[in-house]
XYZ file of C-alpha atoms in Angstrom:
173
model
C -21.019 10.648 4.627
C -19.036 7.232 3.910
C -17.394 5.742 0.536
C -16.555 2.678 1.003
C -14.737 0.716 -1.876
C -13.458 -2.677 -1.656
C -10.261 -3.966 -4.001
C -7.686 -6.988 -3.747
C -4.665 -7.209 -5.650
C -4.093 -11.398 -6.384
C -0.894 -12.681 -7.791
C -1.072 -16.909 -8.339
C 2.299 -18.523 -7.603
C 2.921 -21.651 -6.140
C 3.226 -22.013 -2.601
C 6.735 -21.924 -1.075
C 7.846 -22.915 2.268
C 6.497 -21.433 5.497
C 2.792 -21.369 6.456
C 0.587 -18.888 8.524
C 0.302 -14.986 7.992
C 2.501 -12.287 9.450
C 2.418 -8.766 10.449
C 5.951 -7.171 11.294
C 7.594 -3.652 11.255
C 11.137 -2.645 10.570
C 12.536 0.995 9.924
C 14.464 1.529 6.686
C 15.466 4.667 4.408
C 11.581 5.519 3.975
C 10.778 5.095 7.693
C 8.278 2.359 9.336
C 7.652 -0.298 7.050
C 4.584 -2.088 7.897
C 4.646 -5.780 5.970
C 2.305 -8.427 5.695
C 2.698 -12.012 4.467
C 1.858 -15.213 3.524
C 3.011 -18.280 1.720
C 2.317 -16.053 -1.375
C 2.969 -12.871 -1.245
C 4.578 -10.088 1.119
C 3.273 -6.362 0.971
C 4.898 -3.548 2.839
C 3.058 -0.270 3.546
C 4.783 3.145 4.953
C 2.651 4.962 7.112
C 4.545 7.999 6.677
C 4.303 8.208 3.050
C 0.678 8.319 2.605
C 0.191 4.562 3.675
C 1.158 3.526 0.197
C 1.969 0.099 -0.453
C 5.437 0.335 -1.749
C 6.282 -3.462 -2.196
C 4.564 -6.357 -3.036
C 6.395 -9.682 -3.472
C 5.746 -13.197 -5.209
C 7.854 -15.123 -2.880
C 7.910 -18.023 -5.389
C 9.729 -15.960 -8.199
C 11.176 -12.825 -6.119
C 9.207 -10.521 -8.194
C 8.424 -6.898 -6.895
C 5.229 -5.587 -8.859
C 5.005 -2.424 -7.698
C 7.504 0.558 -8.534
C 8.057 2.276 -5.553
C 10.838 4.917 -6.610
C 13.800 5.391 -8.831
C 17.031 4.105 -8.471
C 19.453 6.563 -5.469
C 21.718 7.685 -8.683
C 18.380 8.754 -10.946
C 18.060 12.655 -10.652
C 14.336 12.027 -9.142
C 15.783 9.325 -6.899
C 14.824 9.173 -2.973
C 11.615 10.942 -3.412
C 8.700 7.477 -2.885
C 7.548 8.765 -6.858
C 5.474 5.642 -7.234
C 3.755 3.290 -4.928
C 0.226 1.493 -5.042
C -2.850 2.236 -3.222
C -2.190 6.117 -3.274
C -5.257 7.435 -2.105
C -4.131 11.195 -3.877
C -4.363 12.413 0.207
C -1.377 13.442 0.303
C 1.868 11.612 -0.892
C 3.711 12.327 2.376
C 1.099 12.430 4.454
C 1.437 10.404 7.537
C -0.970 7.744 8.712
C -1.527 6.066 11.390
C -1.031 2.476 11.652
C -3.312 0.061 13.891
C -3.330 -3.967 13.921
C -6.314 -5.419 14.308
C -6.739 -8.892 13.439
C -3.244 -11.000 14.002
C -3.595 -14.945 14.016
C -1.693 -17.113 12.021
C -4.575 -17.572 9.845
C -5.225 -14.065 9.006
C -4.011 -10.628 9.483
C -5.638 -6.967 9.089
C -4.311 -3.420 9.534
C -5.638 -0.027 9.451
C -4.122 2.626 7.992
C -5.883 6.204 8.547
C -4.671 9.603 7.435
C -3.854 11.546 10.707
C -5.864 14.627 10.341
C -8.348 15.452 7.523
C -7.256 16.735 4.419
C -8.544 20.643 2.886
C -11.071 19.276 2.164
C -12.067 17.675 5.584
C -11.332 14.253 4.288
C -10.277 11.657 6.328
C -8.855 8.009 4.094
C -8.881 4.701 5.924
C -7.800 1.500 4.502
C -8.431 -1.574 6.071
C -5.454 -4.469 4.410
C -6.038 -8.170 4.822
C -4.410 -11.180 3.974
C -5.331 -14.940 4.691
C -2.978 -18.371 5.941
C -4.598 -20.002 1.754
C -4.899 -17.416 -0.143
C -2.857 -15.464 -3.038
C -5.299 -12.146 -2.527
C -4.505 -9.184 -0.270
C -7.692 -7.627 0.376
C -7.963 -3.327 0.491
C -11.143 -2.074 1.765
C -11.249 1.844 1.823
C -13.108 4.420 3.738
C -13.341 7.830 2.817
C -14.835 9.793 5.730
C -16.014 13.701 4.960
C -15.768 15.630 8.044
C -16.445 18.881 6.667
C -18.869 18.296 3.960
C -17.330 20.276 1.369
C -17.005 19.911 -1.953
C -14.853 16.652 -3.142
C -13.653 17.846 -6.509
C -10.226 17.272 -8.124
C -8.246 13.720 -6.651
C -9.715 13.391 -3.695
C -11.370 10.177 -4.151
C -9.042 8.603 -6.703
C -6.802 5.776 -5.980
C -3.392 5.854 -8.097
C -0.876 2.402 -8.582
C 2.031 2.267 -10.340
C 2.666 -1.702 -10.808
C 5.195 -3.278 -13.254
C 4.321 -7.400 -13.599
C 7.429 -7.949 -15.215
C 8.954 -6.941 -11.578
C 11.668 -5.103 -13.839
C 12.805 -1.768 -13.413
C 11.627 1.093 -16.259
C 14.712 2.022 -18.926
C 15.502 4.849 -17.085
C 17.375 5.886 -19.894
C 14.239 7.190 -22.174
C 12.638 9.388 -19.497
């Protein structure tokens, strides 16, 4: 059987400088980063931690919603804590990573867990973002290849996003 459940994350902002919609990797302290972007907003996904979206930028204010991990000093620092769009399959769990729509009007990617999880769950999120519009849009797929039993957080979707863009007071922990 199939679960499919559509999202979108939308942040309004006015529109800064450069038009069209890209799709670009780089490699950084968390491995690939996968980003998309507009005139809006920029998201960045890592495949190799459970195709979370760790990042997602208002490029009119600079503003990072979305706490991806605690600062390199912090005692729990380094470990990808946070994140949005945690489908609870596996926090380091890699993914694979597919374009599939790239035109400077619109952009899609695929991220899909590698191999089932215990449970013979497979996740697959399809990401898009459109040239006009302040709205990345998250459709998930959650594919049962075994047919067991779904119980605990297999289907739950976690986010940890922080409008104010501002880090936590790391001091009351």
């Amino acid at each position: 059987g199939k679960l499919i459940c559509i999202m979108g994350v939308m942040l309004m902002m006015v529109t800064p400088a450069f038009a069209g919609v890209t799709v670009r990797e780089k490699t950084g302290s968390y491995g690939k980063e996968i980003i998309l972007a507009n005139k809006f907003i920029s998201a960045s996904f890592f495949p190799e931690w459970g195709g979370r979206m760790g990042k997602l930028v208002d490029l009119k204010t600079g503003v990072d919603v979305v706490f991806w991990d605690y600062p390199p000093d912090h005692p729990k620092g380094g470990g990808g804590m946070g994140g949005a769009l945690d489908d609870r399959g596996g926090w380091d769990r890699k993914y694979k990573y597919t374009v599939i729509e790239k035109t400077p009007q619109e952009a899609a990617i695929v991220l899909e867990s590698a191999a089932p999880n215990y449970a013979g769950i497979i996740y697959k999120k399809i990401l898009r973002l459109k040239e006009n519009r302040p709205l990345l849009e998250v459709e998930y797929h959650y594919i049962n290849t075994g047919q067991k039993d779904t119980g605990g957080y297999n289907l739950m979707i976690r986010n940890f996003f922080r409008p104010s863009g501002g880090p936590p007071d790391w001091k009351n922990e």
